[in-house]
Amino acid sequence: MFTVSQTSRAWFIDRARQAREERLVQKERERAAIGIQARVRSFLCRRRLQREIRREIDEFFKADDAGSSRRSALCIFKIARKLLFLFRMKEDNERFEKLCRCILSSMDAENEPKVWYVSLALSKDLTLLWIKQIKDILWHCCEFLEQLKPEILQDSRLVTLYLTMLVTFTDTSTWRILRGKGESLRPAMNHICANIMGHLNQRGLYSVLQILLTRGLARPRPCLSKGTLTAAFSLALRPVIAAQFSDNLIQPFLIHIMSVPALVTHLSIVTPERLTVVESHDMLRKFITFLRAKDRCRDVCESLEGCHTLCLMGNLLHLGSLSPRVLEEETDGFVSLLTQMLCYCQKYVTQKKSNLTHWHPVLGWFSQSVDYGLNESMPLITKQLQFLWGVPLIRIFFSDILSKKLLENQEPAAHVQPASPQNVLPVKNLLKRAFQKSASVRNILKPVGGKRVDSAEVQKVCNICVLYQTSLTTLTQIRLQILTGLTYLDDLLPKLWAFICELGPHGGLKLFLECLNNDTAESKQLLAMLMLFCDCSRHLITILDDIEVYEEQISFKLEELVTISSFLNSFVFKMIWDGIVENAKGETLELFQSVHGWLMVLYERDCRRRFAPEDHWLRKDLKPSVLFQELDKDRKRAQLILQYIPHVIPHKNRVLLFRNMVTKEKEKLGLVETSSASPHVTHITIRRSRMLEDGYEQLRQLSQHAMKGVIRVKFVNDLGVDEAGIDQDGVFKEFLEEIIKRVFDPALNLFKTTSGDERLYPSPTSYIHENYLQLFEFVGKMLGKAVYEGIVVDVPFASFFLSQLLGHHHSVFYSSVDELPSLDSEFYKNLTSIKRYDGDISDLGLTLSYDEDVMGQLVCHELIPGGKTIPVTNENKISYIHLMAHFRMHTQIKNQTAALISGFRSIIKPEWIRMFSTPELQRLISGDNAEIDLEDLKKHTVYYGGFHGSHRVIIWLWDILASDFTPNERAMFLKFVTSCSRPPLLGFAYLKPPFSIRCVEVSDDQDTGDTLGSVLRGFFTIRKREPGGRLPTSSTCFNLLKLPNYSKKSVLREKLRYAISMNTGFELS
């Protein structure tokens, strides 16, 4: 182990080391203390110096405020150096304000060169120092402008002060030193100003001005005074003008200044002389030249993003409206830049809400960030964008088309082609315009061809159409405004159609079908023209009423609508049949939707009131048999034909297809009798005296499957005795027809009849019935069951109600006003007279409400919340008309209609009946309106009991029906035998079982059927006894007429007439 001496030595060394370390730590502490003391002393010294300097500055300004003699420029320079040396924005804002006022005051001095602050720029020793100082002062002004809020009074004064500083020292025009002999100094001083301006530009002057202008103008009420706005815009113009509109300065000017929301609008109101400066420098033309280059336009748009791109576009459009001459000369460039901007925005416009989208009041759902601070400016921005579809710009853009005269026939005008007033309301003063006479009427426009599609004229029109089509797909929330503007000029659409007719070697269809298969820019432009024409025309026809379409023939003549519809029908058919629609996406799908939408608007208009010839909508080259084969093979194109344009198939074939669909479903559900199985049968017992109540109670609980299945009815007569005749479906047919007859009786108040043609629709006051909605659902099921089984029922529905049954009212093109005549033609006339009223509509004292007499009590229905307090004015009268029509036909009976449709669709699938128009659906429900075709009936009649076609009684029967019976008696005869008064829709060949006539010898209760003897006696007219006392009877279940072998024609006529006039069903004998 260690010795004592070794231990002592180690201990001594350790102690020495510890002492050395302690001394080092102490030295470090002393050094740190000295450093801290030095720092503190330095800080305190600086603070003391700053306080002294600030005190000196304060005393300087206090003496200045006291009104002593003006300070020299040198004194101001020195005090400014001191202030800038220690300047802090929060602490020295008041001192800086006083300095600026002092400097501006010095510049206003009369004939005192030493006082003028700018005079220091002439001093050899101080020039550079002065330039640096004024640059720093002006940039501090910019920093203050960036933070000030112009809506606050105190801040607005400071904004004016700092703008004045910037305006004063960036231009020599107000410098007194340059007057008189000092004029020679102007070039040098201008150079200094340019230097200062360049410095401010580099540091971000435009960004500062953008913030200031946006804060002051993007508000419900602008808070920038005329002087402030003039100063700010003048400052913005100076660098651009000084640089002679170089690209390097035009770009930031466009990005920061021209993108301020509605700037041009505010300038035109507050300080129009600034716009005169813009016009004098031809700046719009320079903007167009700069932006028409795609890369530059893209850079600007990407710098701004979508929201502010719209602001820039709005300002450029407003400038364009103020400079029509420039637009006429630069149309191509202006159209190009607007299209590029809209295309940029369109990339971010989406169809639906998601976590990545934001709502924009013009663009809709938008996948870029949205500056919600601009929302208050959106009405003004929208107003600027409206210049794009205003009459002046449309006249400039479409000047080539509008300048052409349509070919004319020198005949007296049967229909007027009225001139267009300078207005944005497409239906204003239409009545007045209808009476303006023309000396000639134009030829009908048809495809003729002859114009080269690669010509400059065609390219120009195509580019303009692309612009408007892009605006429709981008500015989604104001789409209707755009369409209304484009359809305002009555002659634009006909002339655009004339232009389309002239395209290509043959014109029309062939060219556009070729374009579908060519993925070239030229083809896309031509298709965009077609899309625009379709969208605008569809919008126009939708907003025009029947008088304007059929009598005044505004924009299009009826013959032209026939030509156009033929073109559209062929185009849509080819798109589907050639497989283009199956895989269509993007622009192709949009094209199809546009063309198809316009086609269906015309078709539905024609269904309501014919303008096209018979069989106009059919495709002669489409054989129904081929289509049905393709449907059986599940070919997509055949399914699309049925989905989109079923009207190209003859109505008879569609009814056949419908019956096939029902039959297939019955087979699938096991509702058809087969050799191996029988369908389930539901038996119900009905008292004739309580037919509706018993039917409702027993059938409403049935499942959907049971309702579609076989239902057997047993009638109990008024005496409580079961009636004979429970066989096949004849009794159920009679029950169904009778129950439908009762529920649709207006006396029951489930349904009402329209004024005039007395057609049925749900009664608005049907709610007085207990469980009225369940009743309507039951009625819907009964109606559906009748259609499902092919039983025609004599129930004439109002056209607007059939449209709802088909689901047309959910279409974006549906117009309640167009359907209103089918409810109340007089009410429709009154509403359209409001539309045409030339005076102030508010004088009529109308409000957005509807007063109705409900069972002796006046009830006020508000068309919108608070409507009874909102007057109808010229501005909202169109809305009032649509609201009123919608209320009468939808809102009032919404619950009843929904319940009936629910019941109907539980039996009939919606897709089955979508291939029918409203008149066709009525025929499907009620059978053919045509008179009974006796030849068709005779041809498809089966004879039993010895009767045959040449039998004397049979010849008498057909002769009586043809010659002696009225059409009404013939209908009664048909009802007597089949339980239905109307012939089958497809003719008597489709009556199941077939119409039959049997010779009978005895009464029904003794009848055991045909025997060999009875057949022979019937055939040879051998009677067991004279049947003169017996009446003809029927078995509706077999569609069978039981006819005694009468000896005289007059007896047959008398007995048959008596039999059909009685309504005792199977018990008649």
Short mmCIF file of N, CA and C in Angstrom, two decimals, residues 244-323:
data_model
loop_
_atom_site.label_atom_id
_atom_site.label_comp_id
_atom_site.label_asym_id
_atom_site.label_seq_id
_atom_site.Cartn_x
_atom_site.Cartn_y
_atom_site.Cartn_z
N GLN A 244 -41.46 53.38 -69.73
CA GLN A 244 -42.02 53.24 -71.08
C GLN A 244 -42.66 51.87 -71.29
N PHE A 245 -43.38 51.44 -70.27
CA PHE A 245 -44.20 50.22 -70.31
C PHE A 245 -43.38 48.98 -70.65
N SER A 246 -42.25 48.87 -69.98
CA SER A 246 -41.43 47.67 -70.18
C SER A 246 -42.13 46.48 -69.53
N ASP A 247 -41.87 45.29 -70.05
CA ASP A 247 -42.51 44.07 -69.53
C ASP A 247 -42.22 43.87 -68.05
N ASN A 248 -41.00 44.29 -67.62
CA ASN A 248 -40.62 44.09 -66.22
C ASN A 248 -41.51 44.86 -65.26
N LEU A 249 -42.12 45.96 -65.73
CA LEU A 249 -42.98 46.74 -64.85
C LEU A 249 -44.47 46.53 -65.14
N ILE A 250 -44.80 46.17 -66.38
CA ILE A 250 -46.21 45.88 -66.67
C ILE A 250 -46.67 44.67 -65.86
N GLN A 251 -45.80 43.65 -65.72
CA GLN A 251 -46.21 42.44 -64.99
C GLN A 251 -46.55 42.74 -63.53
N PRO A 252 -45.66 43.41 -62.75
CA PRO A 252 -46.05 43.71 -61.36
C PRO A 252 -47.25 44.65 -61.27
N PHE A 253 -47.38 45.56 -62.26
CA PHE A 253 -48.54 46.46 -62.24
C PHE A 253 -49.83 45.65 -62.39
N LEU A 254 -49.82 44.68 -63.30
CA LEU A 254 -51.01 43.83 -63.48
C LEU A 254 -51.27 42.98 -62.24
N ILE A 255 -50.20 42.43 -61.68
CA ILE A 255 -50.36 41.51 -60.55
C ILE A 255 -50.83 42.23 -59.30
N HIS A 256 -50.27 43.41 -59.02
CA HIS A 256 -50.54 44.08 -57.75
C HIS A 256 -51.62 45.16 -57.83
N ILE A 257 -51.68 45.87 -58.95
CA ILE A 257 -52.60 47.02 -59.03
C ILE A 257 -53.88 46.65 -59.77
N MET A 258 -53.75 46.08 -60.97
CA MET A 258 -54.94 45.77 -61.76
C MET A 258 -55.74 44.60 -61.17
N SER A 259 -55.18 43.93 -60.18
CA SER A 259 -55.93 42.83 -59.54
C SER A 259 -56.65 43.29 -58.29
N VAL A 260 -56.58 44.60 -57.97
CA VAL A 260 -57.34 45.12 -56.82
C VAL A 260 -58.83 45.03 -57.16
N PRO A 261 -59.65 44.45 -56.29
CA PRO A 261 -61.07 44.22 -56.61
C PRO A 261 -61.79 45.48 -57.08
N ALA A 262 -62.36 45.41 -58.27
CA ALA A 262 -63.21 46.48 -58.85
C ALA A 262 -62.51 47.83 -58.85
N LEU A 263 -61.18 47.85 -59.04
CA LEU A 263 -60.43 49.11 -59.03
C LEU A 263 -60.94 50.07 -60.10
N VAL A 264 -61.17 49.57 -61.30
CA VAL A 264 -61.58 50.45 -62.40
C VAL A 264 -62.97 51.03 -62.12
N THR A 265 -63.83 50.23 -61.49
CA THR A 265 -65.16 50.74 -61.13
C THR A 265 -65.04 51.92 -60.18
N HIS A 266 -64.20 51.79 -59.15
CA HIS A 266 -64.02 52.86 -58.17
C HIS A 266 -63.37 54.08 -58.81
N LEU A 267 -62.41 53.83 -59.70
CA LEU A 267 -61.76 54.96 -60.38
C LEU A 267 -62.76 55.71 -61.25
N SER A 268 -63.63 54.97 -61.94
CA SER A 268 -64.59 55.62 -62.83
C SER A 268 -65.61 56.45 -62.05
N ILE A 269 -65.87 56.06 -60.81
CA ILE A 269 -66.84 56.80 -59.99
C ILE A 269 -66.17 57.95 -59.26
N VAL A 270 -65.01 57.67 -58.65
CA VAL A 270 -64.38 58.65 -57.74
C VAL A 270 -63.46 59.60 -58.49
N THR A 271 -62.61 59.06 -59.35
CA THR A 271 -61.63 59.92 -60.02
C THR A 271 -61.46 59.52 -61.48
N PRO A 272 -62.45 59.82 -62.31
CA PRO A 272 -62.42 59.39 -63.72
C PRO A 272 -61.25 59.95 -64.51
N GLU A 273 -60.65 61.07 -64.03
CA GLU A 273 -59.52 61.64 -64.79
C GLU A 273 -58.33 60.69 -64.79
N ARG A 274 -58.21 59.83 -63.77
CA ARG A 274 -57.11 58.84 -63.75
C ARG A 274 -57.28 57.84 -64.89
N LEU A 275 -58.52 57.49 -65.19
CA LEU A 275 -58.77 56.57 -66.30
C LEU A 275 -58.46 57.23 -67.63
N THR A 276 -58.62 58.56 -67.68
CA THR A 276 -58.26 59.30 -68.90
C THR A 276 -56.76 59.16 -69.16
N VAL A 277 -55.97 59.16 -68.07
CA VAL A 277 -54.51 58.98 -68.20
C VAL A 277 -54.23 57.58 -68.75
N VAL A 278 -54.94 56.60 -68.22
CA VAL A 278 -54.76 55.22 -68.70
C VAL A 278 -55.09 55.14 -70.18
N GLU A 279 -56.17 55.78 -70.57
CA GLU A 279 -56.59 55.75 -71.97
C GLU A 279 -55.62 56.52 -72.85
N SER A 280 -55.10 57.64 -72.35
CA SER A 280 -54.19 58.45 -73.16
C SER A 280 -52.89 57.71 -73.45
N HIS A 281 -52.50 56.83 -72.54
CA HIS A 281 -51.27 56.04 -72.76
C HIS A 281 -51.57 54.71 -73.45
N ASP A 282 -52.85 54.51 -73.84
CA ASP A 282 -53.25 53.29 -74.56
C ASP A 282 -52.82 52.04 -73.78
N MET A 283 -53.05 52.08 -72.47
CA MET A 283 -52.55 51.00 -71.61
C MET A 283 -53.29 49.69 -71.83
N LEU A 284 -54.58 49.75 -72.17
CA LEU A 284 -55.32 48.50 -72.40
C LEU A 284 -54.67 47.70 -73.53
N ARG A 285 -54.32 48.39 -74.59
CA ARG A 285 -53.67 47.70 -75.72
C ARG A 285 -52.35 47.07 -75.28
N LYS A 286 -51.61 47.79 -74.42
CA LYS A 286 -50.33 47.26 -73.93
C LYS A 286 -50.55 46.05 -73.03
N PHE A 287 -51.61 46.10 -72.21
CA PHE A 287 -51.94 44.94 -71.37
C PHE A 287 -52.28 43.74 -72.24
N ILE A 288 -53.07 43.98 -73.28
CA ILE A 288 -53.49 42.88 -74.17
C ILE A 288 -52.27 42.28 -74.87
N THR A 289 -51.39 43.15 -75.35
CA THR A 289 -50.17 42.69 -76.03
C THR A 289 -49.31 41.85 -75.10
N PHE A 290 -49.23 42.28 -73.84
CA PHE A 290 -48.40 41.57 -72.87
C PHE A 290 -49.03 40.22 -72.51
N LEU A 291 -50.33 40.20 -72.26
CA LEU A 291 -50.98 39.01 -71.73
C LEU A 291 -51.38 37.98 -72.78
N ARG A 292 -51.40 38.37 -74.06
CA ARG A 292 -51.83 37.40 -75.06
C ARG A 292 -50.80 36.29 -75.22
N ALA A 293 -49.53 36.53 -74.79
CA ALA A 293 -48.51 35.48 -74.80
C ALA A 293 -48.84 34.50 -73.67
N LYS A 294 -48.96 33.21 -74.00
CA LYS A 294 -49.45 32.23 -73.03
C LYS A 294 -48.58 32.12 -71.79
N ASP A 295 -47.23 32.17 -71.98
CA ASP A 295 -46.36 32.00 -70.82
C ASP A 295 -46.49 33.19 -69.86
N ARG A 296 -46.62 34.41 -70.40
CA ARG A 296 -46.78 35.58 -69.53
C ARG A 296 -48.11 35.52 -68.80
N CYS A 297 -49.16 35.20 -69.54
CA CYS A 297 -50.48 35.14 -68.92
C CYS A 297 -50.50 34.07 -67.82
N ARG A 298 -49.85 32.93 -68.09
CA ARG A 298 -49.80 31.87 -67.08
C ARG A 298 -49.05 32.34 -65.83
N ASP A 299 -47.92 33.04 -66.03
CA ASP A 299 -47.15 33.54 -64.88
C ASP A 299 -47.98 34.50 -64.03
N VAL A 300 -48.71 35.39 -64.70
CA VAL A 300 -49.54 36.35 -63.97
C VAL A 300 -50.63 35.62 -63.18
N CYS A 301 -51.30 34.67 -63.83
CA CYS A 301 -52.38 33.93 -63.17
C CYS A 301 -51.87 33.12 -61.98
N GLU A 302 -50.71 32.50 -62.15
CA GLU A 302 -50.15 31.71 -61.06
C GLU A 302 -49.73 32.59 -59.89
N SER A 303 -49.31 33.80 -60.19
CA SER A 303 -48.95 34.74 -59.11
C SER A 303 -50.20 35.16 -58.34
N LEU A 304 -51.32 35.28 -59.05
CA LEU A 304 -52.55 35.80 -58.44
C LEU A 304 -53.41 34.72 -57.81
N GLU A 305 -53.39 33.48 -58.36
CA GLU A 305 -54.35 32.44 -58.03
C GLU A 305 -55.75 32.86 -58.51
N GLY A 306 -56.70 31.93 -58.36
CA GLY A 306 -58.00 32.09 -59.00
C GLY A 306 -58.80 33.31 -58.61
N CYS A 307 -58.91 33.57 -57.29
CA CYS A 307 -59.77 34.66 -56.83
C CYS A 307 -59.33 35.99 -57.41
N HIS A 308 -58.03 36.28 -57.32
CA HIS A 308 -57.54 37.57 -57.78
C HIS A 308 -57.41 37.63 -59.31
N THR A 309 -57.31 36.44 -59.95
CA THR A 309 -57.35 36.42 -61.42
C THR A 309 -58.70 36.95 -61.90
N LEU A 310 -59.77 36.57 -61.20
CA LEU A 310 -61.10 37.10 -61.55
C LEU A 310 -61.14 38.62 -61.40
N CYS A 311 -60.48 39.13 -60.35
CA CYS A 311 -60.45 40.59 -60.14
C CYS A 311 -59.75 41.28 -61.30
N LEU A 312 -58.60 40.72 -61.71
CA LEU A 312 -57.86 41.28 -62.84
C LEU A 312 -58.72 41.23 -64.11
N MET A 313 -59.39 40.10 -64.31
CA MET A 313 -60.23 39.95 -65.49
C MET A 313 -61.36 40.97 -65.49
N GLY A 314 -61.96 41.18 -64.32
CA GLY A 314 -63.04 42.16 -64.20
C GLY A 314 -62.58 43.55 -64.55
N ASN A 315 -61.39 43.93 -64.06
CA ASN A 315 -60.86 45.27 -64.35
C ASN A 315 -60.53 45.44 -65.83
N LEU A 316 -59.98 44.38 -66.44
CA LEU A 316 -59.66 44.46 -67.87
C LEU A 316 -60.94 44.57 -68.71
N LEU A 317 -61.98 43.83 -68.30
CA LEU A 317 -63.26 43.91 -69.02
C LEU A 317 -63.87 45.30 -68.90
N HIS A 318 -63.76 45.88 -67.70
CA HIS A 318 -64.30 47.23 -67.49
C HIS A 318 -63.53 48.24 -68.35
N LEU A 319 -62.20 48.10 -68.38
CA LEU A 319 -61.41 48.98 -69.25
C LEU A 319 -61.81 48.80 -70.71
N GLY A 320 -62.05 47.53 -71.09
CA GLY A 320 -62.45 47.25 -72.47
C GLY A 320 -63.77 47.90 -72.81
N SER A 321 -64.71 47.90 -71.86
CA SER A 321 -66.01 48.53 -72.13
C SER A 321 -65.87 50.04 -72.31
N LEU A 322 -64.82 50.60 -71.70
CA LEU A 322 -64.58 52.05 -71.83
C LEU A 322 -63.78 52.38 -73.09
N SER A 323 -63.18 51.35 -73.71
CA SER A 323 -62.35 51.58 -74.91
C SER A 323 -62.78 50.64 -76.03
#
